[in-house]
């Protein structure tokens, strides 16, 4: 097994080097093309126009585009042009505009491209400028709240949600000082959602006393929406779920059907479905979830779609409709994967734009050095061709050497995952000195534990624990812990993961049934909460990553068909 793992690792390293070399060739080729053709002729007219705008006009233009879903690219490019103007020498007012430019970028990354890491990067840069000029901005705090709320929804847990609530409450009070009632409304509505999720009914008492006394006519529909929201929240705390549903129903019907209001409608439908699910009114919950699903699809709200798919999946499971549940589980996983693609696209677009912007500013210098650049690039390209040729020869030889050994080692892995050695191993080290178990009792408990692990699907549930295993095996926690340590020579988590990985391998072998699963799909199906933990455990137990295992398995299946 160690030899097989080493061979695979060597092959992976060589493959990565090959990809790196090919990437370098691609970049050099692009450099040659750009240096010969120039860039000015390919710039859209709007780019040249934006360059003439002052910072305030550029900010307003980017905001306009950010509020139009079909213009997300333009919003990002326009805001990036603005933030590139930052320098230490700018006036304080100019720096405040730059900060707002970064919040526009964060908004686009969060709600259009769903790229949390790039949104966070934009917010950190905005915060650094704010610290430099001692400036507070409610929309900056609001974006931090949205960011940590999204992290919490995607598995970050209550710590992320508590951070989100902290920043959203800061946004509320800062917006109050700014008399920015639009942000204040948004902050209060989001704070209610998070307080509900954290089960902290009194955490918004101070904000509620302020909000209900405000008399602002700036977008009154949002104020009314939040008043209904808080009233529904109070009804939930009192246990009046039917009253809460009626209030959420009003919410879902009060907003116009357009880009700026549709998320609020979806929130009302979603919250109504949550309460109906709690009351076990599953059919009614599904009706509202499907309405929210239709809105999310029509308006391209991919982050909302992911939440809706997940909730429908859970409701279908509770209703016992396995086929429909599996359908929405697949839609949920596919939507998450599609969101990753959106993140990559957003990153590439910004990198491309920033590269183009720098090229515009440095064009004169590039023209002076163009000839030298081409000569250097040609020399490097020639050297790379030689290196790639040598690498290809070495790789071909190495592949031939690895082919025979990999075939035999792969068969050993298959043998390992098809059966699990349940025979106890004698432990001569006395770790549990005060234990009253004799060897026969330990062996019996261990064999019963292995029987449970072999035959019970409960081990694939995410919350399966050693206490539950002990219960199923007819013993207690301490005895079970001792037996696993002494007989299996590992802790419970390692013992459990061996069986879960075994099941994952069986699923991967059944391409007809599970061929459309992603790595995350296999991970959640066998009880892992984290893709990273699954990949690490899979590698440690089999010597392969899941991707490597699937690739080898497909190759062998293809050979059998031929």
XYZ file of C-alpha atoms in Angstrom:
562
model
C 0.000 0.000 0.000
C 2.797 2.453 0.852
C 4.513 1.716 -2.474
C 1.268 2.234 -4.375
C 0.644 5.540 -2.577
C 4.171 6.698 -3.346
C 3.782 5.796 -7.019
C 0.533 7.724 -7.279
C 2.084 10.724 -5.505
C 5.059 10.680 -7.871
C 2.739 10.575 -10.865
C 0.626 13.442 -9.453
C 3.729 15.598 -8.892
C 4.930 14.952 -12.438
C 1.485 15.744 -13.830
C 1.334 19.044 -11.920
C 4.734 20.024 -13.248
C 3.575 19.289 -16.759
C 0.496 21.464 -16.277
C 2.641 24.279 -14.882
C 4.959 24.169 -17.877
C 2.063 24.161 -20.335
C 0.549 27.132 -18.455
C 3.808 29.040 -18.782
C 3.838 28.414 -22.527
C 0.270 29.705 -22.727
C 1.132 32.875 -20.786
C 4.218 33.552 -22.897
C 2.195 33.101 -26.078
C -0.359 35.621 -24.807
C 2.422 38.059 -23.972
C 3.731 37.820 -27.508
C 0.285 38.358 -29.013
C -0.528 41.307 -26.756
C 2.829 42.974 -27.265
C 2.471 42.714 -31.067
C -1.148 43.714 -31.408
C -1.507 46.202 -28.558
C -4.648 46.572 -26.506
C -6.106 50.009 -27.168
C -7.966 48.956 -30.271
C -9.839 46.171 -28.447
C -11.104 48.239 -25.505
C -14.837 48.838 -25.434
C -15.944 52.424 -25.837
C -17.273 52.504 -22.263
C -13.788 51.867 -20.878
C -12.459 55.071 -22.413
C -15.540 56.955 -21.228
C -15.194 55.734 -17.634
C -11.596 56.938 -17.516
C -12.852 60.507 -17.928
C -15.274 60.272 -14.962
C -14.418 61.805 -11.609
C -14.530 59.429 -8.621
C -18.038 60.396 -7.505
C -19.515 59.802 -10.955
C -17.622 56.523 -11.296
C -19.034 55.375 -7.928
C -22.602 56.240 -8.912
C -22.184 54.452 -12.248
C -20.917 51.295 -10.545
C -23.836 51.415 -8.081
C -26.309 51.688 -10.930
C -24.817 48.637 -12.633
C -24.659 46.686 -9.328
C -28.431 47.087 -8.902
C -29.025 45.654 -12.383
C -28.365 41.867 -12.351
C -27.557 41.711 -16.056
C -24.852 44.382 -15.635
C -22.790 42.692 -12.912
C -19.669 42.588 -15.089
C -19.860 46.318 -15.750
C -20.417 47.016 -12.037
C -17.334 45.024 -11.109
C -15.137 46.609 -13.782
C -16.332 50.130 -13.043
C -15.818 49.717 -9.270
C -12.384 48.171 -9.876
C -11.357 51.167 -11.958
C -12.407 53.375 -9.039
C -10.563 51.420 -6.331
C -7.396 51.352 -8.467
C -7.191 55.112 -8.016
C -6.361 54.783 -4.327
C -3.111 56.248 -3.056
C -1.935 57.615 0.284
C -1.855 61.111 -1.198
C -5.616 61.292 -1.884
C -7.813 63.640 0.122
C -9.987 62.215 2.912
C -13.147 62.755 0.840
C -11.618 60.881 -2.119
C -10.648 58.006 0.177
C -14.234 57.781 1.457
C -15.419 57.373 -2.130
C -12.817 54.623 -2.652
C -14.182 52.848 0.450
C -17.665 52.932 -1.064
C -16.214 51.555 -4.296
C -14.897 48.551 -2.391
C -18.340 47.977 -0.849
C -19.826 47.902 -4.364
C -17.286 45.224 -5.329
C -18.100 43.263 -2.164
C -21.828 43.478 -2.970
C -21.310 42.174 -6.514
C -19.109 39.321 -5.309
C -21.602 38.386 -2.580
C -24.907 38.604 -4.440
C -23.991 38.181 -8.109
C -20.953 35.888 -8.173
C -21.294 34.338 -4.662
C -17.527 34.563 -4.147
C -17.085 34.981 -0.391
C -13.285 35.088 -0.410
C -13.087 37.956 -2.920
C -15.889 39.798 -1.139
C -13.932 39.464 2.106
C -10.784 40.733 0.409
C -12.638 43.849 -0.791
C -14.063 44.461 2.690
C -10.647 44.141 4.330
C -9.189 46.738 1.968
C -12.103 49.064 2.659
C -11.613 48.564 6.419
C -7.922 49.417 6.153
C -8.755 52.764 4.505
C -11.485 53.429 7.095
C -9.000 52.830 9.887
C -6.530 55.143 8.190
C -9.012 58.065 8.082
C -11.073 57.162 11.200
C -14.231 56.622 9.181
C -17.294 54.465 9.843
C -19.687 53.378 7.085
C -22.939 51.511 7.715
C -22.896 49.706 4.354
C -19.424 48.340 5.122
C -20.674 46.810 8.383
C -23.759 45.539 6.533
C -21.598 43.765 3.949
C -19.563 42.131 6.729
C -22.870 40.946 8.186
C -23.982 39.502 4.833
C -20.599 37.795 4.461
C -20.610 36.052 7.847
C -24.295 35.203 7.467
C -23.480 33.436 4.181
C -20.602 31.604 5.866
C -22.970 30.481 8.621
C -25.544 29.256 6.105
C -22.870 27.257 4.263
C -21.761 25.337 7.335
C -19.821 27.924 9.336
C -22.065 27.348 12.355
C -23.252 29.677 15.094
C -19.889 31.418 15.538
C -20.210 32.872 12.046
C -23.845 33.820 12.692
C -22.901 35.566 15.939
C -20.283 37.586 14.049
C -22.906 38.396 11.422
C -25.324 39.647 14.098
C -22.564 41.777 15.676
C -21.767 43.529 12.396
C -25.414 43.939 11.377
C -26.244 45.606 14.691
C -23.264 47.935 14.145
C -24.650 48.673 10.679
C -28.046 49.478 12.230
C -26.673 52.023 14.710
C -24.238 53.552 12.218
C -27.034 53.888 9.645
C -29.170 55.558 12.331
C -26.431 58.152 12.885
C -26.102 58.627 9.105
C -29.919 58.777 8.691
C -29.444 56.085 6.052
C -32.861 54.462 6.446
C -32.421 52.083 3.530
C -29.437 50.380 5.202
C -31.167 50.623 8.593
C -34.174 48.715 7.239
C -31.958 46.079 5.641
C -29.960 45.692 8.847
C -33.015 45.244 11.050
C -34.608 42.637 8.767
C -31.411 40.611 8.571
C -30.885 40.896 12.336
C -34.317 39.327 12.941
C -33.441 36.366 10.700
C -30.162 35.716 12.495
C -31.596 36.210 15.998
C -34.258 33.652 15.080
C -31.623 31.228 13.845
C -29.553 31.695 17.040
C -32.658 31.479 19.255
C -31.847 34.804 20.926
C -35.320 36.375 21.283
C -34.229 39.367 23.399
C -31.026 40.273 21.562
C -32.857 42.901 19.472
C -34.916 44.581 22.216
C -32.844 47.761 22.027
C -32.993 47.945 18.233
C -36.746 47.200 18.211
C -37.488 50.071 20.591
C -35.629 52.392 18.228
C -37.039 50.988 14.989
C -40.729 51.025 15.923
C -40.537 54.724 16.904
C -38.894 55.836 13.684
C -40.966 57.869 11.267
C -39.266 57.524 7.933
C -40.959 57.530 4.565
C -37.932 56.231 2.676
C -39.264 53.055 1.042
C -42.125 52.461 3.524
C -42.787 48.961 2.153
C -39.494 47.787 3.694
C -40.381 49.330 7.049
C -43.782 47.611 7.007
C -42.115 44.332 5.987
C -39.782 44.473 9.002
C -42.572 45.405 11.395
C -44.463 42.299 10.250
C -41.262 40.273 10.507
C -40.614 41.246 14.122
C -44.248 40.690 15.064
C -44.077 37.201 13.494
C -40.846 36.552 15.385
C -42.560 37.468 18.662
C -45.479 35.159 17.856
C -43.018 32.310 17.281
C -41.453 32.939 20.679
C -44.911 32.763 22.254
C -45.683 29.515 20.422
C -48.419 31.077 18.260
C -47.219 29.471 15.050
C -50.502 29.887 13.155
C -50.409 33.637 13.798
C -46.779 33.748 12.636
C -47.722 31.981 9.385
C -50.446 34.542 8.720
C -47.932 37.377 9.173
C -45.383 35.730 6.882
C -48.164 35.246 4.323
C -48.793 39.010 4.388
C -45.069 39.596 3.881
C -44.929 37.323 0.847
C -47.788 39.186 -0.867
C -46.923 42.815 -0.121
C -43.844 43.388 -2.299
C -43.819 44.312 -6.026
C -42.524 41.623 -8.364
C -39.204 43.198 -9.399
C -35.443 42.888 -8.875
C -35.248 45.139 -5.820
C -38.060 43.429 -3.882
C -37.998 39.778 -4.924
C -35.639 38.645 -2.150
C -38.074 39.936 0.454
C -40.902 37.963 -1.114
C -38.696 34.856 -1.071
C -37.899 35.456 2.624
C -41.610 35.566 3.488
C -42.308 32.324 1.596
C -39.248 30.611 3.047
C -40.053 31.557 6.638
C -43.666 30.483 6.213
C -42.474 27.095 4.959
C -40.107 26.718 7.922
C -42.943 27.173 10.399
C -45.239 24.863 8.412
C -42.494 22.259 8.434
C -42.216 22.678 12.205
C -45.972 22.080 12.437
C -45.595 19.018 10.171
C -47.757 20.630 7.500
C -45.426 19.319 4.831
C -47.722 19.762 1.818
C -48.262 23.442 2.619
C -44.548 23.914 3.218
C -43.747 22.417 -0.191
C -46.184 24.758 -1.931
C -44.414 27.805 -0.494
C -40.941 26.401 -1.110
C -41.814 25.748 -4.754
C -43.077 29.330 -5.086
C -39.784 30.580 -3.670
C -37.933 28.214 -5.990
C -39.728 29.679 -9.017
C -38.780 33.221 -7.957
C -35.146 32.264 -7.369
C -34.976 30.638 -10.810
C -36.682 33.518 -12.613
C -34.438 36.171 -11.055
C -31.222 34.126 -11.063
C -30.794 34.139 -7.262
C -28.469 31.143 -7.073
C -27.713 31.576 -3.363
C -31.451 31.480 -2.593
C -31.902 28.450 -4.871
C -29.334 26.503 -2.842
C -31.242 27.159 0.401
C -34.556 26.264 -1.216
C -33.233 23.012 -2.717
C -31.839 22.023 0.684
C -35.146 22.690 2.483
C -37.190 20.843 -0.159
C -34.796 17.916 0.169
C -35.357 17.855 3.938
C -39.165 18.087 3.607
C -39.243 15.287 1.022
C -37.208 13.109 3.366
C -39.610 13.770 6.218
C -42.520 12.893 3.930
C -40.820 9.632 2.998
C -40.594 10.485 -0.716
C -37.102 9.117 -1.315
C -37.086 9.585 -5.088
C -38.077 13.255 -4.918
C -35.681 13.815 -2.018
C -32.796 12.384 -4.037
C -33.733 14.633 -6.983
C -33.503 17.779 -4.858
C -30.395 16.571 -3.096
C -28.758 16.311 -6.527
C -30.058 19.788 -7.468
C -28.629 21.142 -4.211
C -25.188 19.664 -4.874
C -25.220 20.764 -8.521
C -26.176 24.315 -7.548
C -23.296 24.483 -5.064
C -20.896 23.292 -7.728
C -22.290 25.851 -10.200
C -21.721 28.561 -7.606
C -18.051 27.578 -7.438
C -17.870 28.072 -11.202
C -19.389 31.540 -10.833
C -16.683 32.380 -8.305
C -13.967 31.327 -10.712
C -15.517 33.353 -13.535
C -15.692 36.452 -11.349
C -12.046 36.066 -10.354
C -10.921 35.639 -13.935
C -12.911 38.647 -15.075
C -11.438 40.900 -12.432
C -7.901 39.660 -13.044
C -8.355 40.206 -16.768
C -9.744 43.685 -16.269
C -7.044 44.764 -13.825
C -4.417 43.465 -16.215
C -5.986 45.446 -19.037
C -6.176 48.567 -16.887
C -2.493 48.376 -16.026
C -1.667 47.823 -19.683
C -3.501 50.999 -20.614
C -1.568 53.019 -18.037
C 1.795 51.491 -18.965
C 1.318 51.369 -22.724
C 4.043 53.903 -23.540
C 6.619 52.050 -21.454
C 5.610 48.734 -23.024
C 6.097 50.098 -26.516
C 9.660 51.140 -25.659
C 10.558 47.684 -24.426
C 8.461 45.678 -26.898
C 11.363 44.484 -29.007
C 13.380 43.346 -25.994
C 10.337 41.578 -24.522
C 9.765 39.604 -27.726
C 13.426 38.535 -27.850
C 13.410 37.420 -24.223
C 10.070 35.693 -24.650
C 11.285 33.845 -27.730
C 14.383 32.621 -25.866
C 12.311 31.508 -22.905
C 9.827 29.812 -25.215
C 12.630 27.907 -26.942
C 14.028 26.835 -23.585
C 10.591 25.723 -22.424
C 10.071 23.682 -25.591
C 13.326 21.855 -24.868
C 12.323 21.300 -21.231
C 8.855 20.083 -22.179
C 10.299 17.667 -24.716
C 12.660 16.238 -22.113
C 9.876 16.089 -19.572
C 7.613 14.250 -22.018
C 10.287 11.608 -22.610
C 10.870 11.138 -18.870
C 7.140 11.007 -18.186
C 6.589 8.370 -20.890
C 9.324 6.178 -19.423
C 8.024 6.635 -15.916
C 4.474 5.775 -16.961
C 5.652 2.547 -18.526
C 7.453 1.630 -15.300
C 4.450 2.450 -13.147
C 1.851 0.709 -15.286
C 2.519 -2.886 -14.203
C 3.057 -2.111 -10.526
C -0.038 0.118 -10.317
C -2.245 -2.664 -11.716
C -1.199 -5.075 -8.957
C -1.359 -2.444 -6.205
C -4.810 -1.278 -7.283
C -6.086 -4.863 -6.972
C -4.757 -4.933 -3.414
C -6.692 -1.783 -2.616
C -9.848 -3.363 -4.058
C -9.302 -6.382 -1.862
C -8.813 -4.147 1.163
C -12.061 -2.198 0.631
C -14.190 -5.243 -0.142
C -13.624 -6.798 3.275
C -12.808 -5.399 6.673
C -10.621 -7.427 9.020
C -12.728 -7.819 12.158
C -10.444 -10.241 14.015
C -9.337 -8.593 17.249
C -5.667 -7.890 17.833
C -4.176 -8.791 21.190
C -2.927 -5.717 23.042
C -0.148 -6.406 25.517
C -0.037 -2.807 26.737
C -2.129 -2.322 29.854
C -3.916 0.990 29.265
C -7.112 0.433 31.231
C -5.711 -0.912 34.518
C -8.985 -0.683 36.418
C -11.078 -2.412 33.717
C -13.023 -5.474 34.826
C -13.385 -6.880 31.313
C -11.632 -10.136 30.582
C -10.287 -11.028 27.134
C -13.333 -13.100 26.174
C -15.674 -10.229 27.034
C -13.521 -7.744 25.081
C -13.515 -10.021 22.047
C -17.280 -10.483 22.217
C -17.889 -6.720 22.433
C -15.480 -6.077 19.567
C -17.090 -8.696 17.330
C -20.544 -7.252 18.086
C -19.287 -3.736 17.285
C -17.924 -4.940 13.938
C -21.235 -6.637 13.177
C -23.049 -3.333 13.787
C -20.563 -1.456 11.602
C -20.999 -3.996 8.811
C -24.799 -4.137 8.840
C -26.236 -0.865 10.178
C -26.834 2.160 7.929
C -26.851 4.332 11.035
C -23.059 4.604 10.786
C -23.578 6.751 7.654
C -25.495 9.393 9.611
C -23.450 12.502 10.409
C -24.278 12.430 14.138
C -23.429 8.745 14.672
C -21.366 8.508 17.868
C -19.503 5.999 19.989
C -22.314 6.150 22.518
C -24.794 5.049 19.864
C -22.443 2.246 18.797
C -22.164 1.114 22.395
C -25.952 1.145 22.693
C -26.382 -0.940 19.524
C -23.707 -3.379 20.696
C -25.316 -3.752 24.122
C -22.546 -2.230 26.228
C -21.523 1.148 27.633
C -19.374 4.012 26.369
C -16.290 3.194 28.477
C -16.208 -0.478 27.528
C -16.648 0.324 23.861
C -13.875 2.947 23.929
C -11.532 0.497 25.650
C -12.293 -2.344 23.234
C -11.788 -0.198 20.112
C -8.500 1.148 21.460
C -7.166 -2.261 22.443
C -8.538 -4.464 19.675
C -8.573 -2.126 16.668
C -5.541 -0.089 17.822
C -7.221 3.205 16.950
C -9.745 5.692 18.275
C -13.453 5.631 17.468
C -13.258 8.226 14.680
C -10.599 6.262 12.812
C -12.571 3.046 13.354
C -15.771 4.667 12.015
C -14.048 6.349 9.060
C -12.626 3.009 7.869
C -16.150 1.633 7.428
C -17.476 4.853 5.899
C -14.655 4.981 3.354
C -15.290 1.335 2.573
C -18.925 2.217 1.776
C -17.826 5.225 -0.324
C -15.582 2.964 -2.399
C -18.460 0.549 -2.994
C -20.596 3.463 -4.203
C -17.821 4.674 -6.499
C -17.563 1.190 -7.975
C -21.278 1.325 -8.860
C -21.033 3.920 -11.651
C -24.487 3.072 -12.986
C -26.168 4.132 -9.744
C -23.814 6.778 -8.381
C -21.916 7.931 -11.460
C -23.379 11.443 -11.302
C -22.233 12.066 -7.713
C -19.640 14.742 -6.975
C -16.945 14.253 -4.338
C -19.123 16.234 -1.945
C -22.056 13.992 -2.809
C -20.135 10.871 -1.829
C -18.873 12.659 1.308
C -22.308 13.591 2.662
C -23.816 10.246 1.648
C -21.478 8.318 3.948
C -21.745 10.720 6.882
C -18.880 13.190 6.557
C -19.672 16.802 7.437
C -16.695 18.218 5.542
C -15.369 17.497 2.067
C -11.811 18.112 3.339
C -12.198 15.574 6.155
C -13.564 13.036 3.683
C -10.681 13.523 1.248
C -8.093 13.310 4.057
C -9.627 10.128 5.512
C -9.986 8.555 2.067
C -6.323 9.243 1.285
C -5.115 7.897 4.640
C -7.133 4.663 4.406
C -6.825 3.778 0.704
C -3.642 5.594 -0.279
C -5.581 7.484 -2.970
C -7.589 10.671 -3.142
C -11.243 10.177 -4.176
C -10.489 11.739 -7.567
C -7.555 9.376 -8.162
C -9.620 6.374 -7.132
C -12.465 7.341 -9.479
C -10.078 7.887 -12.374
C -8.422 4.477 -11.950
C -11.791 2.809 -11.471
C -13.186 4.344 -14.667
C -10.100 3.226 -16.578
C -10.508 -0.365 -15.424
C -14.237 -0.345 -16.213
C -13.486 0.993 -19.687
C -10.963 -1.790 -20.244
C -13.536 -4.407 -19.213
C -16.095 -3.055 -21.717
C -13.570 -3.255 -24.527
